[in-house]
Amino acid sequence: SGSAPHGQTAYHFQPAKNWQNGPAGPMYHNGMYHLFYQYNPHGATWGVGNLSWGHSVSGDLVNWAALDAALEPTSPFDANGCWSGSATILPGGVPAILYTGISADGEQVQNVAFPKNASDPLLREWVKPSYNPVIPLPADVPADFFRDPSTAWLGRDGLWRLAVSAKVGNAVGSTLIYRSKDFRLWERNAAPLQESRAAGMVECPDLFPVAEPGVEEGLDHAPRTGTGVRQVLKLSAMDTFQDYYAVGRYNDTSDTFEPEDDGDDCQSWRRLDYGHVYASKSFFDARKNRRVLWSWANETDSQADDVAKGWSGVQIFPRKVWLDNDGKQLRQWPIEEIKTLRSRKVGLLGMVVNSGGVNEIVGVAGTQADVEVIFQIPALEGAESFEPNWLLDPQRLCGEKGASVPGGVGPFGLLVMASGDLQEHTAVFFRVFRHHDKYRVLMCTDLSRSTTRAGVYKPPYGAFVDMDIEAHGGIISLRTLVDHSVVESFGGGGRTCITARVYPEHAENGNSHLYVFNNGTGAVKVAKLEAYELATATVNVGDDGLIQP
Ligand code: FRU
């Protein structure tokens, strides 16, 4: 781990320089993982008109080699930008890309592209047929609100489907379904897959099947008979800049989606991450039979900072996603390949952290770390009582009851990216409340002390962890990945995730500390803690030893 100026990450995906936003077309093909992403080759800002598909390949989802851009805005149907989209593995194994082009006339249209040479193991070159666009702008959709085609899937009737976002009739955030016999002529289904009336526009729709509750394997999009399989619909809502998902039933005849447990409007659904991520996209990893999620984590420093450092935007570390035992929520967990980066380890068993305790975890460099903790609360009865209106705004509750505000059970958790004098630190913590005869667990990432630098967005993030902590014997886990400017946390076994961007001044010299703390009245036990220093992955730099399918 060397010094990484300006928050440059060591094992999160970023191009060598310049701007990136949403992930596009992630896939596993022929022993190789591909990631495409929204890329501006001309600078560190979004750059209207310039968006291209950056392209990298990996044998392990950890180390990446950068290739030339896969798509560039060079054709009449994408002259003003190649925007987000998806990959579909066609029968026979050849992949296709569906993406949004901003046409020479400034209209959003959907295009297709194929590998120039399907036997090139890296799929370096992509061809855009001249018959594009395959889906022109519909008459009832404004020119700049029609985008982000999903991975396509085959129905039992042998027709392809894709989902695409549109603002229909100027007001409704719709997810439209198009069907095709041949992947070339596409026809819109009269009914949308889903409509979110309160969300002006949704983006980047992702519909995917999940295995039975508690089963961690992923499912591909193969047509299935029967209605046993649940599906997840994820939408990115422009108004709130958040990714929402619902678990529900997809009807493959009417091509509509009904949330099972949530309301119709996506802004009332659960969030994939309660921190700062957007435009996520998943793919089925046939190599390991799992569903893997990518998502963009934007910078939260100023645009001037981004221009000065020459880059902006990272992707989250890829996560495995599956349906929780409760059948209602997703669980997310860093893919197991992260273990290949683990180097130095510190372990603890049965450490009691008393009220007011701040115990340093010595022995791992705190700028690149993977920390797993299992907390055990000896006496839940000491929890503060809960006021029902707090349910409405957990993020605000995390602001009012920050890491230094004493409570009954908690706040307890980790201080990461901390300077030795604790002037700078990012707190990731839980606070337990009593609500009638149940307990509620609040999870927060508090950035208010994350840096002494001015001009940085430093909100508290927060959400409840949907689990019965009493039934779990007062035990709750926390995992946090620290990578210079990224703090990704997984509460309650990945039921609640919070990703934050931080820019501590002290860490410019590479030295950062890690602590366990407890500001509750009662003691908290660290039943187990494992902290690993993580090595620097090879991410889009150099070219040795990268491709190991
Ligand atoms: C979010 C998004 C997409 C669009 C792309 C443009 O990922 O706004 O809707 O295709 O970025 O860069």
XYZ file of C-alpha atoms and ligand atoms in Angstrom:
561
model
C 0.000 0.000 0.000
C 1.670 3.196 -1.146
C 0.434 6.725 -0.757
C -2.665 7.318 -2.817
C -3.188 10.989 -3.451
C -6.653 12.529 -3.405
C -8.496 9.462 -2.343
C -7.487 7.263 -5.262
C -8.592 3.754 -4.402
C -6.506 0.586 -4.192
C -9.014 -2.153 -4.964
C -12.168 -0.424 -6.143
C -12.728 -0.234 -9.881
C -11.721 3.004 -11.509
C -10.184 3.893 -14.870
C -6.600 5.205 -14.823
C -7.976 8.737 -15.112
C -11.027 10.822 -16.109
C -14.717 10.615 -15.377
C -16.788 7.468 -14.981
C -20.393 7.015 -13.979
C -22.721 4.036 -14.145
C -21.592 0.472 -14.843
C -22.890 -0.928 -18.144
C -23.139 -4.381 -19.669
C -21.324 -6.362 -16.967
C -21.035 -10.000 -17.971
C -19.147 -13.249 -17.680
C -18.186 -14.659 -21.051
C -15.754 -17.395 -22.044
C -13.826 -17.408 -18.784
C -13.551 -13.645 -18.618
C -15.409 -10.949 -16.729
C -16.190 -7.772 -18.612
C -17.089 -4.426 -17.169
C -18.133 -1.505 -19.330
C -18.843 1.867 -17.828
C -19.924 5.373 -18.695
C -16.649 7.112 -19.474
C -15.622 10.587 -20.579
C -12.223 10.192 -22.258
C -11.714 13.959 -22.285
C -11.760 14.873 -18.626
C -12.872 14.442 -15.039
C -16.414 15.778 -15.465
C -19.468 14.130 -17.021
C -18.904 15.901 -20.344
C -22.147 16.146 -22.278
C -21.774 14.642 -25.750
C -18.601 12.706 -24.888
C -19.906 9.638 -23.128
C -18.296 6.404 -24.304
C -18.294 2.829 -23.084
C -15.037 2.259 -21.243
C -14.113 -1.429 -21.234
C -12.039 -3.553 -18.865
C -11.588 -7.293 -18.474
C -10.700 -9.470 -15.530
C -10.140 -13.103 -14.702
C -11.224 -12.697 -11.088
C -13.352 -9.531 -10.684
C -10.490 -8.060 -8.621
C -7.637 -7.285 -11.047
C -8.578 -5.451 -14.222
C -6.952 -4.682 -17.560
C -8.147 -1.647 -19.485
C -8.975 -2.062 -23.163
C -9.919 0.537 -25.759
C -13.404 1.980 -25.509
C -16.014 -0.505 -26.753
C -18.453 2.144 -28.001
C -17.760 5.726 -28.997
C -20.161 8.409 -30.233
C -19.349 8.113 -33.929
C -22.634 7.164 -35.644
C -25.772 9.192 -36.472
C -27.705 7.149 -33.904
C -25.225 7.900 -31.072
C -23.316 10.989 -32.246
C -24.047 12.813 -28.982
C -23.157 10.017 -26.614
C -23.191 6.296 -25.940
C -25.170 6.034 -22.735
C -25.893 3.180 -20.394
C -27.102 -0.287 -21.334
C -26.626 -3.982 -20.814
C -25.186 -7.174 -22.195
C -27.146 -10.286 -23.142
C -25.548 -13.640 -23.867
C -27.394 -14.939 -26.935
C -28.094 -18.660 -27.509
C -24.832 -20.030 -28.885
C -22.841 -17.886 -26.487
C -22.272 -14.694 -28.468
C -22.976 -11.575 -26.432
C -24.967 -8.577 -27.624
C -24.929 -5.065 -26.228
C -28.065 -2.957 -26.005
C -27.375 0.697 -25.242
C -28.833 4.163 -25.477
C -27.524 6.488 -28.141
C -28.047 10.217 -28.130
C -28.663 10.721 -31.813
C -27.380 13.521 -34.020
C -30.858 15.064 -33.561
C -30.524 14.869 -29.795
C -33.033 12.066 -29.347
C -32.564 9.122 -27.018
C -32.803 5.883 -28.985
C -31.908 2.241 -28.294
C -29.137 0.593 -30.274
C -27.545 -2.798 -30.555
C -23.879 -3.758 -30.988
C -22.103 -7.099 -31.496
C -18.517 -8.295 -31.158
C -16.537 -7.825 -34.356
C -14.837 -11.139 -33.694
C -16.719 -13.340 -31.251
C -13.703 -15.615 -30.858
C -11.468 -12.818 -29.564
C -11.281 -13.805 -25.887
C -11.227 -10.125 -24.882
C -14.022 -8.974 -27.220
C -12.015 -5.861 -27.958
C -13.983 -4.496 -30.893
C -17.709 -3.920 -31.167
C -19.698 -3.300 -34.314
C -22.780 -1.093 -34.434
C -24.999 -2.296 -37.342
C -26.174 0.453 -39.675
C -29.810 -0.586 -39.129
C -29.661 1.107 -35.706
C -31.535 2.462 -33.870
C -33.493 -0.691 -33.181
C -35.936 1.275 -31.017
C -36.574 4.889 -32.012
C -38.040 7.460 -29.645
C -41.774 6.766 -29.055
C -44.220 9.595 -29.816
C -45.394 9.895 -26.179
C -41.911 10.165 -24.668
C -39.857 13.392 -24.538
C -36.553 13.278 -26.445
C -34.342 13.167 -23.344
C -36.265 10.624 -21.252
C -35.895 7.258 -22.952
C -32.928 5.181 -21.907
C -30.957 2.364 -20.309
C -32.086 -0.920 -21.894
C -31.789 -3.908 -19.572
C -30.324 -7.321 -20.229
C -32.811 -9.045 -22.532
C -34.485 -12.335 -21.652
C -36.351 -14.963 -23.607
C -39.954 -15.696 -22.738
C -41.539 -19.108 -22.822
C -43.166 -17.989 -26.086
C -39.740 -17.678 -27.687
C -39.813 -13.874 -27.846
C -37.094 -11.644 -26.445
C -37.968 -8.976 -23.889
C -36.078 -5.944 -22.715
C -36.972 -3.289 -20.166
C -36.186 0.373 -20.766
C -36.854 3.560 -18.801
C -39.120 6.312 -20.078
C -40.995 9.307 -18.827
C -44.372 8.685 -20.407
C -46.809 11.512 -21.031
C -44.326 13.900 -19.458
C -44.948 12.818 -15.896
C -44.733 9.137 -15.043
C -41.530 7.226 -14.438
C -42.259 4.127 -16.491
C -40.385 0.943 -17.198
C -41.426 -0.172 -20.672
C -41.197 -3.667 -22.122
C -40.302 -4.306 -25.737
C -40.555 -7.724 -27.391
C -38.693 -9.085 -30.384
C -38.443 -12.238 -32.454
C -35.011 -11.478 -33.851
C -33.301 -8.940 -31.532
C -33.736 -6.373 -34.276
C -37.404 -5.449 -34.648
C -38.781 -4.540 -31.235
C -42.408 -3.878 -30.358
C -43.617 -2.087 -27.267
C -46.032 -3.832 -24.924
C -49.021 -1.598 -24.185
C -48.690 -2.135 -20.434
C -45.514 -0.959 -18.725
C -43.629 -3.415 -16.530
C -43.990 -0.911 -13.701
C -44.976 2.722 -13.173
C -43.761 5.040 -10.442
C -46.014 8.075 -10.526
C -44.168 10.004 -7.840
C -40.789 9.488 -9.479
C -40.517 11.841 -12.456
C -38.009 9.616 -14.197
C -36.432 6.307 -13.344
C -33.233 4.987 -14.939
C -31.248 1.785 -15.314
C -33.996 -0.820 -14.759
C -32.754 -4.231 -13.629
C -35.176 -7.155 -13.369
C -33.700 -10.424 -12.155
C -34.918 -13.722 -10.691
C -33.842 -14.852 -7.222
C -33.630 -18.326 -5.741
C -35.658 -19.391 -2.745
C -35.381 -17.394 0.484
C -32.007 -17.974 2.103
C -30.469 -19.712 -0.922
C -27.350 -17.840 -1.950
C -27.058 -19.129 -5.507
C -28.111 -16.821 -8.288
C -30.432 -17.515 -11.195
C -30.083 -16.592 -14.829
C -32.895 -15.329 -17.035
C -33.834 -18.718 -18.505
C -37.571 -19.021 -19.128
C -39.249 -20.868 -16.266
C -42.604 -22.504 -16.039
C -44.712 -21.979 -12.964
C -44.802 -18.938 -10.757
C -42.581 -20.107 -7.923
C -39.673 -17.865 -8.739
C -39.626 -14.395 -7.297
C -38.053 -11.537 -9.178
C -36.447 -8.338 -8.039
C -37.010 -5.056 -9.844
C -34.386 -2.381 -9.210
C -34.915 1.173 -10.403
C -32.708 4.236 -10.084
C -34.817 7.319 -9.308
C -33.430 10.522 -10.751
C -35.185 12.836 -8.283
C -33.593 11.316 -5.208
C -30.455 9.900 -6.850
C -31.125 6.557 -5.130
C -31.485 2.929 -6.173
C -34.660 1.210 -4.958
C -35.745 -2.401 -5.232
C -38.807 -4.537 -4.598
C -39.167 -8.280 -4.405
C -42.217 -9.408 -6.335
C -43.829 -11.424 -9.054
C -43.174 -10.956 -12.730
C -45.900 -12.216 -15.034
C -44.222 -13.430 -18.205
C -47.447 -13.309 -20.218
C -48.620 -9.805 -19.423
C -45.011 -8.661 -18.845
C -45.916 -6.796 -15.676
C -44.320 -6.752 -12.234
C -46.140 -6.651 -8.887
C -44.201 -5.909 -5.695
C -45.130 -8.455 -3.036
C -44.645 -6.501 0.106
C -44.095 -2.911 -0.992
C -46.156 -0.163 -2.544
C -46.318 0.690 -6.225
C -44.064 3.693 -6.202
C -40.400 2.811 -6.226
C -39.514 5.605 -3.826
C -41.248 3.677 -1.039
C -39.229 0.519 -1.721
C -36.108 -0.651 0.072
C -32.813 0.834 -0.998
C -29.918 -1.240 -2.257
C -27.604 1.009 -0.332
C -28.430 3.762 2.118
C -25.295 5.728 1.317
C -24.013 7.238 -1.861
C -24.430 4.827 -4.791
C -26.466 5.012 -7.977
C -27.195 3.328 -11.312
C -26.453 -0.203 -10.121
C -26.563 -3.158 -12.456
C -26.347 -6.880 -11.779
C -25.354 -9.864 -13.876
C -25.540 -13.618 -13.530
C -22.081 -15.072 -13.028
C -22.290 -18.519 -14.629
C -18.807 -19.332 -13.391
C -19.815 -19.268 -9.737
C -23.598 -19.498 -10.011
C -24.245 -16.236 -8.293
C -25.734 -12.846 -9.039
C -23.176 -10.048 -8.822
C -24.020 -6.386 -8.362
C -22.048 -3.376 -9.534
C -22.864 0.224 -8.705
C -21.383 3.659 -9.175
C -20.240 5.656 -6.140
C -19.879 9.274 -7.167
C -17.434 11.725 -5.603
C -18.708 13.960 -2.801
C -15.913 16.498 -2.947
C -16.181 19.489 -5.281
C -16.000 19.432 -9.064
C -12.896 21.616 -8.789
C -11.325 18.884 -6.637
C -12.175 16.287 -9.290
C -10.636 18.359 -12.054
C -7.518 18.892 -9.940
C -7.107 15.188 -9.202
C -7.969 14.241 -12.799
C -10.629 11.641 -12.084
C -14.103 11.180 -10.678
C -16.175 8.166 -9.707
C -15.533 4.613 -8.509
C -17.556 1.406 -8.640
C -18.454 -0.425 -5.450
C -16.542 -3.619 -4.802
C -18.696 -6.259 -6.550
C -21.312 -7.812 -4.285
C -23.068 -11.134 -4.329
C -26.834 -10.620 -3.892
C -29.502 -13.106 -2.848
C -32.895 -13.231 -1.178
C -32.918 -13.254 2.621
C -34.700 -15.988 4.604
C -37.558 -13.568 5.155
C -38.321 -13.538 1.412
C -38.607 -9.754 1.537
C -35.172 -8.233 1.478
C -31.933 -8.803 -0.388
C -28.682 -9.679 1.297
C -25.460 -8.301 -0.163
C -21.916 -9.387 0.549
C -18.536 -8.584 -1.013
C -17.618 -11.357 -3.459
C -15.344 -13.963 -1.880
C -12.483 -13.111 -4.247
C -11.686 -10.167 -1.972
C -9.898 -12.724 0.188
C -7.118 -12.903 -2.390
C -6.153 -9.373 -1.309
C -6.070 -10.112 2.395
C -2.609 -9.819 3.854
C -1.892 -8.930 7.462
C -4.552 -10.029 9.934
C -5.512 -9.023 13.436
C -8.016 -11.118 15.365
C -9.829 -10.639 18.642
C -12.200 -12.822 20.608
C -14.429 -11.839 23.485
C -13.309 -8.256 24.044
C -15.592 -6.181 26.243
C -15.945 -2.536 25.248
C -17.182 -0.616 28.246
C -19.278 2.505 28.193
C -17.187 5.292 26.674
C -14.570 2.846 25.393
C -12.477 3.566 22.295
C -10.175 0.599 21.651
C -7.630 0.813 18.903
C -7.174 -2.214 16.621
C -3.432 -2.159 16.138
C -1.564 -4.011 13.426
C -3.339 -3.328 10.123
C -2.940 -0.255 7.958
C -6.292 1.456 8.183
C -6.447 2.873 4.652
C -6.959 -0.502 2.925
C -8.817 -2.821 5.216
C -11.552 -5.422 5.464
C -13.009 -5.549 8.971
C -15.537 -8.117 10.169
C -17.003 -7.753 13.647
C -19.596 -9.705 15.562
C -21.059 -7.668 18.396
C -22.945 -9.210 21.241
C -25.147 -7.149 23.504
C -25.264 -8.567 27.034
C -28.399 -6.659 28.075
C -30.871 -5.433 25.467
C -33.182 -4.143 28.213
C -31.035 -1.037 28.537
C -32.165 0.200 25.112
C -33.623 3.702 24.766
C -37.294 3.765 23.932
C -38.261 4.464 20.365
C -40.512 7.219 19.093
C -42.643 5.947 16.193
C -42.088 9.021 13.998
C -38.374 8.174 13.941
C -39.312 5.424 11.507
C -39.912 8.023 8.854
C -36.424 9.383 8.599
C -33.615 7.147 9.870
C -31.017 9.277 8.110
C -32.093 12.293 10.096
C -32.103 10.196 13.275
C -28.475 9.290 12.565
C -27.761 13.019 12.331
C -29.479 13.834 15.611
C -28.070 10.839 17.428
C -24.551 10.769 16.073
C -21.678 8.593 17.231
C -20.857 10.879 20.161
C -24.426 11.138 21.486
C -24.654 8.617 24.347
C -27.481 6.091 24.299
C -28.637 2.992 26.172
C -27.543 0.186 23.851
C -25.108 1.926 21.550
C -23.993 3.801 19.669
C -21.342 1.116 19.210
C -19.296 0.239 16.155
C -16.160 1.187 14.275
C -14.206 4.363 13.771
C -12.412 4.048 10.448
C -10.122 6.347 8.476
C -9.238 7.911 11.819
C -6.298 10.166 12.503
C -4.271 9.205 15.579
C -5.730 12.124 17.527
C -9.282 11.237 16.353
C -9.733 14.735 14.937
C -10.746 13.007 11.757
C -12.773 9.803 11.733
C -15.724 8.132 10.047
C -18.074 6.361 12.452
C -20.017 3.264 11.375
C -22.297 2.157 14.166
C -25.496 0.657 15.504
C -27.961 1.946 18.060
C -30.654 -0.294 19.490
C -34.077 1.007 20.557
C -36.986 -0.600 22.370
C -40.290 -0.259 20.532
C -43.197 -1.801 22.505
C -41.808 -5.268 23.226
C -39.596 -5.381 20.145
C -36.154 -4.011 19.434
C -35.181 -1.893 16.471
C -31.623 -1.579 15.211
C -30.503 1.625 13.559
C -27.343 1.559 11.443
C -25.482 4.786 10.673
C -22.408 5.997 8.866
C -21.619 9.418 10.236
C -19.321 11.521 8.054
C -19.520 14.735 10.046
C -15.958 14.279 11.352
C -14.592 12.453 8.319
C -12.397 15.313 7.155
C -11.278 18.727 8.285
C -11.263 19.842 4.675
C -13.844 22.392 3.517
C -16.210 21.989 0.571
C -16.896 18.302 1.106
C -20.384 16.771 1.495
C -20.415 15.145 4.946
C -23.928 13.870 5.698
C -24.973 11.220 8.165
C -26.359 8.158 6.381
C -28.692 5.713 8.061
C -31.298 2.999 7.878
C -32.888 0.385 10.084
C -31.621 -3.164 9.932
C -34.616 -5.404 9.276
C -33.835 -8.230 11.704
C -34.994 -9.382 15.107
C -31.903 -8.862 17.218
C -33.499 -10.488 20.250
C -34.192 -13.693 18.306
C -30.543 -13.557 17.178
C -29.419 -13.657 20.815
C -28.422 -9.998 20.895
C -25.856 -10.611 18.167
C -25.325 -8.360 15.183
C -22.515 -8.287 12.654
C -20.806 -5.421 10.883
C -18.438 -5.656 7.969
C -16.659 -2.596 6.636
C -14.411 -2.276 3.591
C -12.086 0.702 3.773
C -10.286 1.894 0.654
C -8.845 5.405 0.998
C -11.926 7.400 -0.037
C -14.463 4.549 0.143
C -16.134 3.140 3.248
C -18.561 0.330 2.351
C -20.438 -1.186 5.271
C -22.674 -4.243 5.548
C -24.902 -4.418 8.638
C -26.653 -7.523 9.949
C -25.047 -9.899 7.454
C -25.614 -7.567 4.509
C -29.255 -6.703 5.155
C -28.468 -2.996 5.301
C -25.614 -1.528 3.280
C -24.148 1.963 3.473
C -21.446 3.210 1.108
C -19.760 6.526 1.817
C -17.024 8.598 0.203
C -14.550 10.315 2.532
C -11.570 12.591 1.969
C -9.584 12.780 5.206
C -6.588 15.112 5.138
C -4.494 12.888 7.393
C -4.712 9.922 5.032
C -2.815 11.681 2.245
C 0.269 10.280 3.996
C -1.123 6.783 3.969
C -1.451 6.320 7.710
C -4.852 5.777 9.238
C -6.211 4.138 12.379
C -9.032 1.804 13.249
C -11.013 1.658 16.507
C -13.946 -0.112 18.104
C -16.059 2.217 20.215
C -19.070 2.142 22.486
C -20.902 5.249 23.630
C -23.831 3.379 25.135
C -24.483 3.113 28.881
C -24.081 -0.641 28.914
C -21.050 -2.650 27.890
C -20.912 -4.312 24.501
C -18.951 -7.428 23.706
C -16.919 -7.936 20.558
C -17.518 -11.668 20.301
C -15.176 -11.792 17.320
C -13.241 -9.324 15.232
C -11.085 -9.985 12.209
C -9.340 -7.084 10.530
C -7.305 -7.633 7.392
C -5.019 -5.290 5.610
C -5.795 -5.505 1.888
C -3.182 -5.464 -0.850
C -3.469 -3.114 -3.791
C -5.179 -4.791 -6.737
C -4.088 -4.205 -10.313
C -6.894 -1.994 -11.557
C -6.479 -0.609 -15.052
C -2.777 0.130 -14.642
C 0.228 -1.591 -16.177
C -0.270 -4.815 -18.078
C 1.433 -7.722 -16.362
C -0.192 -10.807 -15.013
C -3.684 -9.488 -15.434
C -5.524 -12.043 -17.487
C -5.924 -15.300 -15.650
C -9.244 -16.814 -16.630
C -27.199 7.089 -14.855
C -27.369 7.732 -16.195
C -28.118 6.869 -17.175
C -27.580 7.331 -18.473
C -26.149 7.662 -18.145
C -25.600 8.847 -18.845
O -26.359 6.003 -14.993
O -27.982 8.978 -16.054
O -29.501 7.020 -17.086
O -27.709 6.346 -19.444
O -26.107 7.905 -16.775
O -24.236 8.981 -18.589
